[in-house]
mmCIF file of C-alpha atoms in Angstrom:
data_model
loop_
_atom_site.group_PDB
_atom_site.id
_atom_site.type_symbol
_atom_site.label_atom_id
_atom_site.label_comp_id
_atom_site.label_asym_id
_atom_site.label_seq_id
_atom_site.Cartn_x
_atom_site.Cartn_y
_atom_site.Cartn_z
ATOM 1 C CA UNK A 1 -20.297 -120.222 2.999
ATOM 2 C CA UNK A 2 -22.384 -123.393 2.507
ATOM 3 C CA UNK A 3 -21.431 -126.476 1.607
ATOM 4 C CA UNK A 4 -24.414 -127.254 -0.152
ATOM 5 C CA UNK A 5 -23.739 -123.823 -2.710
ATOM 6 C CA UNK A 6 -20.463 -124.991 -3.332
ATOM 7 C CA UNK A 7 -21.376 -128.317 -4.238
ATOM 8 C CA UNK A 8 -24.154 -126.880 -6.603
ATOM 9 C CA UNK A 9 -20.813 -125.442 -8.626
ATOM 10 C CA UNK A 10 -18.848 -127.879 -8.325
ATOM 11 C CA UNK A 11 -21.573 -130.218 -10.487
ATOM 12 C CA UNK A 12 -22.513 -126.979 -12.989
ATOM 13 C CA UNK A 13 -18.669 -127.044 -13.246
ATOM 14 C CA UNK A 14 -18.517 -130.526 -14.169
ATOM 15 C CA UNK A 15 -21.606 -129.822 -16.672
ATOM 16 C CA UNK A 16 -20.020 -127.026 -18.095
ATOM 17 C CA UNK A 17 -16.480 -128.518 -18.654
ATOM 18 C CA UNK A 18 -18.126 -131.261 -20.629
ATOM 19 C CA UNK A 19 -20.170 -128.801 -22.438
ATOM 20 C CA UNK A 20 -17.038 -126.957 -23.634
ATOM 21 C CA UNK A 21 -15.171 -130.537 -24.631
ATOM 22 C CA UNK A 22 -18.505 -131.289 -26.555
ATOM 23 C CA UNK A 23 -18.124 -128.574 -28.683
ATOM 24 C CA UNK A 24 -14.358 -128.380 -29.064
ATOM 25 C CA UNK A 25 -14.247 -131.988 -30.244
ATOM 26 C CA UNK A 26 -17.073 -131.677 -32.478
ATOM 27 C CA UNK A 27 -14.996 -129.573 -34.312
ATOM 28 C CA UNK A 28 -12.474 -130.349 -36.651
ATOM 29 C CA UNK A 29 -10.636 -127.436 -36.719
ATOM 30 C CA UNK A 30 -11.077 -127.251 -32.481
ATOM 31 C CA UNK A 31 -9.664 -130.485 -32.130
ATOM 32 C CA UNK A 32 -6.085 -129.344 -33.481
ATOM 33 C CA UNK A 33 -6.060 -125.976 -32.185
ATOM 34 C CA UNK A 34 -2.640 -125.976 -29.440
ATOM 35 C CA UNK A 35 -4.123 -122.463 -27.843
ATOM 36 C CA UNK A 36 -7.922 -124.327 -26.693
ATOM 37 C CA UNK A 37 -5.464 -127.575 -25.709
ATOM 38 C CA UNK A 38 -3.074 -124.843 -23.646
ATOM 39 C CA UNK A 39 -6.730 -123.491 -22.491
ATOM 40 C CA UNK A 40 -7.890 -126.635 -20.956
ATOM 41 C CA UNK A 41 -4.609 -128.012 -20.041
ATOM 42 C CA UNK A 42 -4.488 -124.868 -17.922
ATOM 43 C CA UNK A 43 -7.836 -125.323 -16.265
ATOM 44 C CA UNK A 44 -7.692 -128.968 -15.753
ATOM 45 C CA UNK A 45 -4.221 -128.843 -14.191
ATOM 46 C CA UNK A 46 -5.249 -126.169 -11.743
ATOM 47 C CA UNK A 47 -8.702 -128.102 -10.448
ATOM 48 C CA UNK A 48 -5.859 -130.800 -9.814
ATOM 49 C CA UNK A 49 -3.464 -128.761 -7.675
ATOM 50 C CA UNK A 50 -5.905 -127.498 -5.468
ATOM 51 C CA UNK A 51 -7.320 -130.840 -5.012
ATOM 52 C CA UNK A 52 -3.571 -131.885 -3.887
ATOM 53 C CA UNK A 53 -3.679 -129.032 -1.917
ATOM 54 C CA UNK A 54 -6.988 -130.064 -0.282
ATOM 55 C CA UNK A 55 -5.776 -134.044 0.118
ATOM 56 C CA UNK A 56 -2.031 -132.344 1.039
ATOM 57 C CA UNK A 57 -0.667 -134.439 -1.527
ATOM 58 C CA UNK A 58 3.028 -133.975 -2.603
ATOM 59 C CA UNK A 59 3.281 -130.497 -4.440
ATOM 60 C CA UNK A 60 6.115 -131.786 -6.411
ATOM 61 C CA UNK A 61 5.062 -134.612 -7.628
ATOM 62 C CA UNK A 62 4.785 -133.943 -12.050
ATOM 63 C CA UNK A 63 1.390 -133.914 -14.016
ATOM 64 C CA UNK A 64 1.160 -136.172 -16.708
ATOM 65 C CA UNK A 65 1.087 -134.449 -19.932
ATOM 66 C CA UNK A 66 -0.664 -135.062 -22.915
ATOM 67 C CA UNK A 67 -0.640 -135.092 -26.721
ATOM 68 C CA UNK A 68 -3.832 -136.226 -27.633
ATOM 69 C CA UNK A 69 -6.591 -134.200 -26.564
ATOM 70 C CA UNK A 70 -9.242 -137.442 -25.775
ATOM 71 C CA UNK A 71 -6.510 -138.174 -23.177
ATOM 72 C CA UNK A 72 -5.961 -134.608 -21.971
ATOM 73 C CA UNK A 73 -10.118 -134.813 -21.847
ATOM 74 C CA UNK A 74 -10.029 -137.861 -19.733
ATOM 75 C CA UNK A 75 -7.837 -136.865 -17.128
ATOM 76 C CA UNK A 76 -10.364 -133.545 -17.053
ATOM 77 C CA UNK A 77 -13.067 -136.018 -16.825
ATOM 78 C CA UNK A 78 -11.496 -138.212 -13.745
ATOM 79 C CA UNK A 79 -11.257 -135.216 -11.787
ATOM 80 C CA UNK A 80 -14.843 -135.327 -10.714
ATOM 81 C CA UNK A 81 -15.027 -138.726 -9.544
ATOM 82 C CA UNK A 82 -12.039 -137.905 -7.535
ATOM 83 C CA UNK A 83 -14.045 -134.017 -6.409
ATOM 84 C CA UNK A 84 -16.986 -135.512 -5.327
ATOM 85 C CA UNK A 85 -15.502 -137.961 -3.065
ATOM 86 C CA UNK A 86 -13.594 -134.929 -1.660
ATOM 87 C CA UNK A 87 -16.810 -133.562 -0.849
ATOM 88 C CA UNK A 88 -17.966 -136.705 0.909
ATOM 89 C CA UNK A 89 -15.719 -135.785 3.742
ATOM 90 C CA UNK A 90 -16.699 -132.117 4.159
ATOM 91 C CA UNK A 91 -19.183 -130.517 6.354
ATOM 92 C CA UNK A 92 -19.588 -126.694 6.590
ATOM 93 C CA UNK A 93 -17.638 -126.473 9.427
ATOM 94 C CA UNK A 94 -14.695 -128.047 7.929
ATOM 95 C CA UNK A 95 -14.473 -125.425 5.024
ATOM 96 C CA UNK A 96 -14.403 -122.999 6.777
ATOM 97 C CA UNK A 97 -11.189 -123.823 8.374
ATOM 98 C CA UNK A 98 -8.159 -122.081 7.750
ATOM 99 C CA UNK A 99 -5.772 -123.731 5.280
ATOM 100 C CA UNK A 100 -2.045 -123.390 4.324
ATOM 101 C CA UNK A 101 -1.282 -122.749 1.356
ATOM 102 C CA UNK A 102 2.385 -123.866 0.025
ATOM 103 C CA UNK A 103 3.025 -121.660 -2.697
ATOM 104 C CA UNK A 104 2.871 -118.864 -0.358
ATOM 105 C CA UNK A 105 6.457 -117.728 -1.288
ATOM 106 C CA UNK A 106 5.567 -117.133 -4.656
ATOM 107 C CA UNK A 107 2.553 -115.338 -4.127
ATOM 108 C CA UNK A 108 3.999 -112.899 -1.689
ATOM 109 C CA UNK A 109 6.619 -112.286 -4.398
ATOM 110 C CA UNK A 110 3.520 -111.649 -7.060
ATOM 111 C CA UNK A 111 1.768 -109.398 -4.072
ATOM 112 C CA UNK A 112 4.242 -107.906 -2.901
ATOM 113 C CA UNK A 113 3.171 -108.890 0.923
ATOM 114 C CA UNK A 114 2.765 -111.977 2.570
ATOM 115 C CA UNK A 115 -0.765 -113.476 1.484
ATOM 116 C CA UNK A 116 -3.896 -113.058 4.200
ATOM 117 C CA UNK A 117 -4.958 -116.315 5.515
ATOM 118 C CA UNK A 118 -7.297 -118.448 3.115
ATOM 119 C CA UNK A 119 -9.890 -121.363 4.177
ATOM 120 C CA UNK A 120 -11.111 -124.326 1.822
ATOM 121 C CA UNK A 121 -14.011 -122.952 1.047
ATOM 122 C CA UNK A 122 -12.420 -120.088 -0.011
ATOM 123 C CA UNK A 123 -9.816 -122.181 -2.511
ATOM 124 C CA UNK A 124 -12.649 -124.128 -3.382
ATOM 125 C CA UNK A 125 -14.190 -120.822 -4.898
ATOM 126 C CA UNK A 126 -11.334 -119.828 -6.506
ATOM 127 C CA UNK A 127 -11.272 -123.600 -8.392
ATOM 128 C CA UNK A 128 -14.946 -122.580 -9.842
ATOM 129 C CA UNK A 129 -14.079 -119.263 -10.496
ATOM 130 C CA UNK A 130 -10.890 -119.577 -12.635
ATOM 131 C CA UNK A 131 -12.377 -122.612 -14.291
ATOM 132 C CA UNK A 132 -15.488 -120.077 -15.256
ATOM 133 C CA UNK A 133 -12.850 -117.620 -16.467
ATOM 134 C CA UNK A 134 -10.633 -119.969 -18.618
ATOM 135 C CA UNK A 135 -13.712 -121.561 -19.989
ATOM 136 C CA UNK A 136 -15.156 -117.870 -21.299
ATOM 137 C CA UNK A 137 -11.676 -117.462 -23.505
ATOM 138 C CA UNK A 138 -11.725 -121.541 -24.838
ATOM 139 C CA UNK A 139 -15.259 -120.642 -25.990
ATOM 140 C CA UNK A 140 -14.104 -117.457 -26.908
ATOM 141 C CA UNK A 141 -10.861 -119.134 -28.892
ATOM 142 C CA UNK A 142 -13.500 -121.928 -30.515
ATOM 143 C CA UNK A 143 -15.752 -119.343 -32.018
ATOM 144 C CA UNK A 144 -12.456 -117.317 -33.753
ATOM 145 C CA UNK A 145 -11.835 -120.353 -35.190
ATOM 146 C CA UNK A 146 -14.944 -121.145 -36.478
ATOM 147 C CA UNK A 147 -16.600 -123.811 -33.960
ATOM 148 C CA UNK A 148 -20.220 -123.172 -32.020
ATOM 149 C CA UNK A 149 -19.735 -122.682 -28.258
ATOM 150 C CA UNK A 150 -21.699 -123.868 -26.455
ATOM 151 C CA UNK A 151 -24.203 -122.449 -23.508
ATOM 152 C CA UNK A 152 -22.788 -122.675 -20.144
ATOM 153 C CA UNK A 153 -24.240 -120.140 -17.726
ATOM 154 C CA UNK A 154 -25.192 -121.120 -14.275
ATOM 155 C CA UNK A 155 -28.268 -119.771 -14.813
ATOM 156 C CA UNK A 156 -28.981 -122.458 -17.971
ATOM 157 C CA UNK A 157 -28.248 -125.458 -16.115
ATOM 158 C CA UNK A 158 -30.693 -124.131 -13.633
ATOM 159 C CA UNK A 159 -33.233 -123.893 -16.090
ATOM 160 C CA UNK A 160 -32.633 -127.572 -17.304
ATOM 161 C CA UNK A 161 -33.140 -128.769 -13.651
ATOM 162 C CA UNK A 162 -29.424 -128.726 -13.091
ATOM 163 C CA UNK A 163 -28.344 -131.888 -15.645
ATOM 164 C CA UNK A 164 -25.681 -134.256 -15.133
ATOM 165 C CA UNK A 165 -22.613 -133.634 -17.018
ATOM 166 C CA UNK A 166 -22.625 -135.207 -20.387
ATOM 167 C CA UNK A 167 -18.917 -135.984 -21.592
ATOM 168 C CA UNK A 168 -18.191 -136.616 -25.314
ATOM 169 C CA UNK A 169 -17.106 -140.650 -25.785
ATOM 170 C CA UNK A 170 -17.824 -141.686 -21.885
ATOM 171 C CA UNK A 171 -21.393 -143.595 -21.506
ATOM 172 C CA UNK A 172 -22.464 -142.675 -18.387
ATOM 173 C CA UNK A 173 -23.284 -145.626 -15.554
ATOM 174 C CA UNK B 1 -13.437 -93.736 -5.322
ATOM 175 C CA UNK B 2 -14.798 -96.344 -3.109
ATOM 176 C CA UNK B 3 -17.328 -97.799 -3.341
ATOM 177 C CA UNK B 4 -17.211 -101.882 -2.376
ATOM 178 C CA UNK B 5 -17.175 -103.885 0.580
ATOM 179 C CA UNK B 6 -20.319 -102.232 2.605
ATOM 180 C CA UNK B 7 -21.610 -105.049 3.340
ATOM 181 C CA UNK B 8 -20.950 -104.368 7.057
ATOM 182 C CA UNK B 9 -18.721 -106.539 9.508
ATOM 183 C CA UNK B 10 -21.505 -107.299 12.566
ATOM 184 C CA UNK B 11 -23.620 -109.243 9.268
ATOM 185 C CA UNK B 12 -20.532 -110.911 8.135
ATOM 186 C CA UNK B 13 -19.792 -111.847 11.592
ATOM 187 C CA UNK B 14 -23.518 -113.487 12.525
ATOM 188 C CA UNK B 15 -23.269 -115.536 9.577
ATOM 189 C CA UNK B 16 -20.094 -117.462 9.897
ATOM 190 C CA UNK B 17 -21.599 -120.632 8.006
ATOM 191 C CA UNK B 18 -23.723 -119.973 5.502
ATOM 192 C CA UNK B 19 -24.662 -118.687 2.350
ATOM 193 C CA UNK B 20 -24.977 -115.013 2.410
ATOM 194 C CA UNK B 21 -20.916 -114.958 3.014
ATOM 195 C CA UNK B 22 -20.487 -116.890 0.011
ATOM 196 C CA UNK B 23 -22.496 -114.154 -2.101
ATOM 197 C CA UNK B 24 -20.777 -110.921 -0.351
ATOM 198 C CA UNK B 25 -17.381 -112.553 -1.255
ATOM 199 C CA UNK B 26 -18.604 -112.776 -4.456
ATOM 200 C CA UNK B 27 -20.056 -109.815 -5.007
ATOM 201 C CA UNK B 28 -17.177 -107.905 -3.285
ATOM 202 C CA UNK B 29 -14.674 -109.534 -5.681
ATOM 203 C CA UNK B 30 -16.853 -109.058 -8.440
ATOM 204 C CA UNK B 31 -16.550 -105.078 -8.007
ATOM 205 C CA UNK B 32 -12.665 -105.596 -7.309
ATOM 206 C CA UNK B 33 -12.638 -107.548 -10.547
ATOM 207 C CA UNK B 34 -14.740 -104.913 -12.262
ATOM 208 C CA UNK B 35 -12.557 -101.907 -11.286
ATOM 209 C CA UNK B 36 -9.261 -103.839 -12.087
ATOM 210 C CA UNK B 37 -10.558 -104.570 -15.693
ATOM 211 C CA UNK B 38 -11.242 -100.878 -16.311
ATOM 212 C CA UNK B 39 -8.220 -99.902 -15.310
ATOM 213 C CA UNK B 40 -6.392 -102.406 -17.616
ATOM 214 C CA UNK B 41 -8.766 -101.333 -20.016
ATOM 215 C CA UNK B 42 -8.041 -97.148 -20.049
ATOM 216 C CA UNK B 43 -4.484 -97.647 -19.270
ATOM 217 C CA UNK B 44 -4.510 -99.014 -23.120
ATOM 218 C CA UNK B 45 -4.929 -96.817 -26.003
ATOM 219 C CA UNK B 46 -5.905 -99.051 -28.163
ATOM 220 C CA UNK B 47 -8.849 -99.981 -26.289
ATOM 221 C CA UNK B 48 -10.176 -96.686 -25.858
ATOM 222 C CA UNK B 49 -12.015 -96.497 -29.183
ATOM 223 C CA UNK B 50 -12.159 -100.714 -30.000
ATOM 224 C CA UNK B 51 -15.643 -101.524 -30.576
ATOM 225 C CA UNK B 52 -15.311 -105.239 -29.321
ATOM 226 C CA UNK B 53 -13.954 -103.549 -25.697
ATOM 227 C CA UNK B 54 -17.140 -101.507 -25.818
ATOM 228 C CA UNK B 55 -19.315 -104.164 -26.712
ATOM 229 C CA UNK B 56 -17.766 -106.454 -24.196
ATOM 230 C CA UNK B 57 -17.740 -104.254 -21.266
ATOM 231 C CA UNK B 58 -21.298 -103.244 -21.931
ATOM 232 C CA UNK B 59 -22.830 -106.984 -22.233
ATOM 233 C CA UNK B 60 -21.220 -107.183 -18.817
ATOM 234 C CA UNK B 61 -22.660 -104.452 -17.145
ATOM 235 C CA UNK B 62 -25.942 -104.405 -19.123
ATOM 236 C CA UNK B 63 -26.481 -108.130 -17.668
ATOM 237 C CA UNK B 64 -25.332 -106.759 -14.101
ATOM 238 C CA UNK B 65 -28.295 -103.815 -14.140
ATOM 239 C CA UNK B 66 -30.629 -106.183 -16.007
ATOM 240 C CA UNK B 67 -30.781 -108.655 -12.939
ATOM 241 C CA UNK B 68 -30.836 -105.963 -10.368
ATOM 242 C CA UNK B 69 -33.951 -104.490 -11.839
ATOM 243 C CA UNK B 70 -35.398 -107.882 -11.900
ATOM 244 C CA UNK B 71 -34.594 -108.901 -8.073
ATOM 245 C CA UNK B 72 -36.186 -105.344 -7.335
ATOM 246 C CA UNK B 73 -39.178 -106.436 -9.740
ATOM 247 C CA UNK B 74 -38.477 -103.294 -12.327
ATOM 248 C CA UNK B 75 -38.831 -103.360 -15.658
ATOM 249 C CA UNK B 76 -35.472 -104.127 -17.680
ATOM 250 C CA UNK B 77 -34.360 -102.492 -20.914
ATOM 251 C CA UNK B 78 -32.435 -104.507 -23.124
ATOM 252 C CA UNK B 79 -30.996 -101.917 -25.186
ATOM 253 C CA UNK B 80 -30.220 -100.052 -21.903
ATOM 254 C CA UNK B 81 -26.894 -98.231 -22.382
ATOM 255 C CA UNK B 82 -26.251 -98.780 -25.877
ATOM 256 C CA UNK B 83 -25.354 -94.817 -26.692
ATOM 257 C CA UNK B 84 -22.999 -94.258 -23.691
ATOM 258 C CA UNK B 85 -19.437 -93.347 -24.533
ATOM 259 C CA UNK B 86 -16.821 -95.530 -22.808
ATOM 260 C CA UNK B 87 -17.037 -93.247 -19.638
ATOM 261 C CA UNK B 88 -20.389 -92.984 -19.285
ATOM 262 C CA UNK B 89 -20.269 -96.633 -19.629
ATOM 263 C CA UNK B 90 -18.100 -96.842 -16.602
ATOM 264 C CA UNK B 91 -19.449 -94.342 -14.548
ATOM 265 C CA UNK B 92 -22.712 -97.045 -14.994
ATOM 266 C CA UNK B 93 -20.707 -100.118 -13.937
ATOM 267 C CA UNK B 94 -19.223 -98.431 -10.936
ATOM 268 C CA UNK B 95 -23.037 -96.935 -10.324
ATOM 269 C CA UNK B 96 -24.517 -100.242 -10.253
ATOM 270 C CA UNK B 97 -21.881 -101.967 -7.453
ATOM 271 C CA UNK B 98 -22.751 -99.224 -5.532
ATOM 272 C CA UNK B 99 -26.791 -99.534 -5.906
ATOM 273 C CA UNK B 100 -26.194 -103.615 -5.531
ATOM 274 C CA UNK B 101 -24.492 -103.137 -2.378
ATOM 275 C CA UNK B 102 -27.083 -101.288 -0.978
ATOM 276 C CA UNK B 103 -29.369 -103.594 -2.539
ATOM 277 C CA UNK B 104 -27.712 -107.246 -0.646
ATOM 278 C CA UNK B 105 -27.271 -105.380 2.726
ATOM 279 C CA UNK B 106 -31.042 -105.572 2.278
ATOM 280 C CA UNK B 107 -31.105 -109.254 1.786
ATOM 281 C CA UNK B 108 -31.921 -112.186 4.613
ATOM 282 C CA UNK B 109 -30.694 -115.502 4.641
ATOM 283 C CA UNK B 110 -34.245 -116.826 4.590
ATOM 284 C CA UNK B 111 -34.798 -114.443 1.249
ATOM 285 C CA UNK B 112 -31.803 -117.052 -0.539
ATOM 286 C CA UNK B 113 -34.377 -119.727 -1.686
ATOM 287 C CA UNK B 114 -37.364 -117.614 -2.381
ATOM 288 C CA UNK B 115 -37.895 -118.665 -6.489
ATOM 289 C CA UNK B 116 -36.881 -115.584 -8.595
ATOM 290 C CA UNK B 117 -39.614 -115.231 -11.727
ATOM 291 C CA UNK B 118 -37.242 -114.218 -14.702
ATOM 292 C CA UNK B 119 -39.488 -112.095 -17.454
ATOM 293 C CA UNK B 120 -39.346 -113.276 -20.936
ATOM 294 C CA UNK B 121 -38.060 -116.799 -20.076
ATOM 295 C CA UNK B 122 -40.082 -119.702 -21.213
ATOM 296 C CA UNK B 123 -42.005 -120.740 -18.259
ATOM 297 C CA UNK B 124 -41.402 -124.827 -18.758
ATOM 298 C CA UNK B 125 -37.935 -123.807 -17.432
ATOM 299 C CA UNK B 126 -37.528 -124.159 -13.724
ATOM 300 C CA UNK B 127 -37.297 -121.472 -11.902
ATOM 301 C CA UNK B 128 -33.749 -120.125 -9.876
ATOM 302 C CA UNK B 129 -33.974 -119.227 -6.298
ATOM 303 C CA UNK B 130 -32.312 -115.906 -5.524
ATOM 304 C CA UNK B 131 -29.401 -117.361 -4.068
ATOM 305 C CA UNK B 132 -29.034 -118.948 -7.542
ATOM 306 C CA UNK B 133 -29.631 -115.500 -9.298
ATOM 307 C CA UNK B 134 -26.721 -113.778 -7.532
ATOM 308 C CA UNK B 135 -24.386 -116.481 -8.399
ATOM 309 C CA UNK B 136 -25.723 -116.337 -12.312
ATOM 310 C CA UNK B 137 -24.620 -112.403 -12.241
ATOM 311 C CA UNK B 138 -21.090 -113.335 -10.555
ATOM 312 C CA UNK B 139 -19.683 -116.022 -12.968
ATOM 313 C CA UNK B 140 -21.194 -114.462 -15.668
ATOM 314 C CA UNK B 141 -19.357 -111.622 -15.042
ATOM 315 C CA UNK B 142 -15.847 -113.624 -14.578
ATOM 316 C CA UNK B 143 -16.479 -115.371 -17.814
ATOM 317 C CA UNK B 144 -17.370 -112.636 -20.097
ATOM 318 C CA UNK B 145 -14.164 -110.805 -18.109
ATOM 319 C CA UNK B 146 -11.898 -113.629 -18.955
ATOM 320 C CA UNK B 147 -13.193 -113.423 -22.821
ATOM 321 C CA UNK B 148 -12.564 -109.745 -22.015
ATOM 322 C CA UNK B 149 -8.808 -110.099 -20.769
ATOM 323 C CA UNK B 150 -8.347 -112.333 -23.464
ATOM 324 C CA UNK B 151 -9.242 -109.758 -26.592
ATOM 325 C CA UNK B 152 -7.771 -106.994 -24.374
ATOM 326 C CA UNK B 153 -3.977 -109.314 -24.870
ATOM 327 C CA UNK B 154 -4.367 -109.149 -28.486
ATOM 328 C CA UNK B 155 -4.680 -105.802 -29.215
ATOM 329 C CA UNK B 156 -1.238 -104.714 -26.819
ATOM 330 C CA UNK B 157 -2.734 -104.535 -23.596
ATOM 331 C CA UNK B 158 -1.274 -105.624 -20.275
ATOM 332 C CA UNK B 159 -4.590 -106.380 -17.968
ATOM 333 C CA UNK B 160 -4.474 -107.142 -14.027
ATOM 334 C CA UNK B 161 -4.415 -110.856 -12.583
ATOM 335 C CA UNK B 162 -8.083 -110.754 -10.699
ATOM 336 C CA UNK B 163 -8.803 -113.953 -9.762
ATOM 337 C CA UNK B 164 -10.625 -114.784 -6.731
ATOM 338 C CA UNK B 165 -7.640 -116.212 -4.466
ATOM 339 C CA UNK B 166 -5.770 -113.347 -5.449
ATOM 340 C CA UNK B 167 -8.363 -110.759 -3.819
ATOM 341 C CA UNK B 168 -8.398 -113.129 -0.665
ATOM 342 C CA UNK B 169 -4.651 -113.185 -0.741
ATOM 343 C CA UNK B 170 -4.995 -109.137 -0.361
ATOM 344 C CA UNK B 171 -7.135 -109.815 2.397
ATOM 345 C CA UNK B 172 -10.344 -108.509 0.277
ATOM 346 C CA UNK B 173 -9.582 -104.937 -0.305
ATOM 347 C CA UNK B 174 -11.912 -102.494 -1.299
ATOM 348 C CA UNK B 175 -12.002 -101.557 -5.037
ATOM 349 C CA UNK B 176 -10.436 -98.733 -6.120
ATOM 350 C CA UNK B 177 -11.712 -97.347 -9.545
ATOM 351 C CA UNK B 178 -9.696 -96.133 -11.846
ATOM 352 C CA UNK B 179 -10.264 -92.658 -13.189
ATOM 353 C CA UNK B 180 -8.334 -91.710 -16.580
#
């Protein structure tokens, strides 16, 4: 694995989460709904822990919760500044390096055997991946309730020369 | 049946850093993934005959063939598999991990950046390199799964965890597909 490939999703992520927070809080009924704020709580939160995980922050330290969803959208939104200095102090040899993962009581419980060792690049993946996932059932969930998800394939921010994310209420520098 | 992870060890092994491992993992867990939702799928009566399962599962699979043919330069169908029941429909998703495999094992690193000519997209769009391509078909496939798991919740199923980490946890099994 390549750093520069999992950079590349790491900024379609970025365009993509935006994308989805767009839509939601365009509409009216989207910005009230608890399941799409229990979606992207979800999703947010985990691009967080691994990033602890990554830094080896404190596991137990509490994430802030929120109420209002511009705030819940804002800590989504200060992730990437945060992600992208990450990246500043990878090279491809780095994530490919084994890493421990701390939770790896609980997952052998899940598993039912103790978990194969993992590398960064590997958890970095899994960030993209589950981020990908949770954002198909928010768009999903925003549709049902009568909103207009948005497009966010890889392939489409390809097309449009790979854009910089464009988040609702931040001007960007 | 069998069928994933023949993408063989002495490749995986030359390239240690680069990009081709990051597409066999994903493809690899993509056919995990794939086989896991199935299951979930025909272990749920309710599913069996549910038009939005059907739909789902075929936009999935349809998309999966549809960029195949297109790497291979072949014509694509867009109303390909439209009349399959929801076996035959399976038998064709396990059929094309099987015929992608084969497909990748064929692929260089030096093929990843080669610009990959869609047909029927408007050309003032720019143009995706292969490497590009294969990650397209891979998160497409794990959002239109995670709409999938979703629906499959609401009408009494009890679907698999397949996330990525998950699969590496395992230590990247092969996929097992379900048969009913």
């Amino acid at each position: 694995m390549d750093i520069k490939s999992l950079k590349e999703l790491y900024k379609h992520m970025e365009w993509a989460d935006a994308k989805v927070w767009t839509a939601v809080m365009a509409s009216e009924d989207g910005k009230i709904d608890s399941k799409l704020k229990d979606y992207f709580y979800h999703l947010h939160m985990v691009e967080f822990a691994f990033l602890r995980l990554w830094e080896s922050e404190a596991r137990e330290n509490p994430y802030p919760t929120f109420e209002d969803r511009k705030e819940l959208m804002l800590w989504g939104h200060s992730y990437y500044k945060k992600i992208f200095e990450y990246f500043e102090t990878l090279s491809d040899e780095k994530i490919v390096e084994p890493i421990i993962v701390p939770w790896s009581e609980m997952i052998e419980k899940r598993i039912g055997r103790a978990p194969q060792t993992t590398t960064i690049s590997e958890t970095m993946l899994q960030v993209t991946l589950h981020s990908t996932y949770h954002r198909g059932q928010i768009n999903s969930r925003l549709r049902e309730i009568g909103g207009e998800p948005p497009l966010v394939d890889y392939i489409a921010w390809v097309w449009l020369d790979r854009p910089s994310a464009d988040w609702p209420f931040i001007i960007s520098k | 049946m069998l069928l994933c992870n023949k993408i063989d060890e002495h490749k995986r092994k030359i390239y240690k850093v680069n990009t081709i491992n990051l597409i066999y993992d994903l493809f690899n867990h993509m056919c995990w993934a794939d086989a896991l939702m199935w299951e979930s799928v025909l272990k749920t009566p309710s599913a069996i005959q549910d038009r939005t399962i059907f739909e789902q599962l075929h936009h999935i699979h349809l998309c999966q063939h549809a960029w195949l043919l297109i790497w291979q330069e072949k014509a694509v169908d867009p109303n390909a598999g439209t009349d399959f029941d929801l076996l035959a429909l399976k038998q064709w998703g396990e059929t094309y991990h099987k015929d992608v495999m084969k497909y990748l094992a064929s692929v260089q690193e030096a093929d990843l950046e080669r610009l990959t000519n869609v047909p029927t997209v408007d050309e003032i769009l720019h143009l995706p390199s292969l490497r590009e391509t294969f990650i397209q078909i891979t998160t497409h496939s794990t959002y239109h799964r995670g709409q999938l798991i979703k629906y499959l919740r609401s009408i009494g199923g009890v679907p698999s965890q397949t996330d990525f980490i998950k699969w590496v946890f395992l230590g990247k099994p092969m996929s097992i597909w379900f048969s009913s």
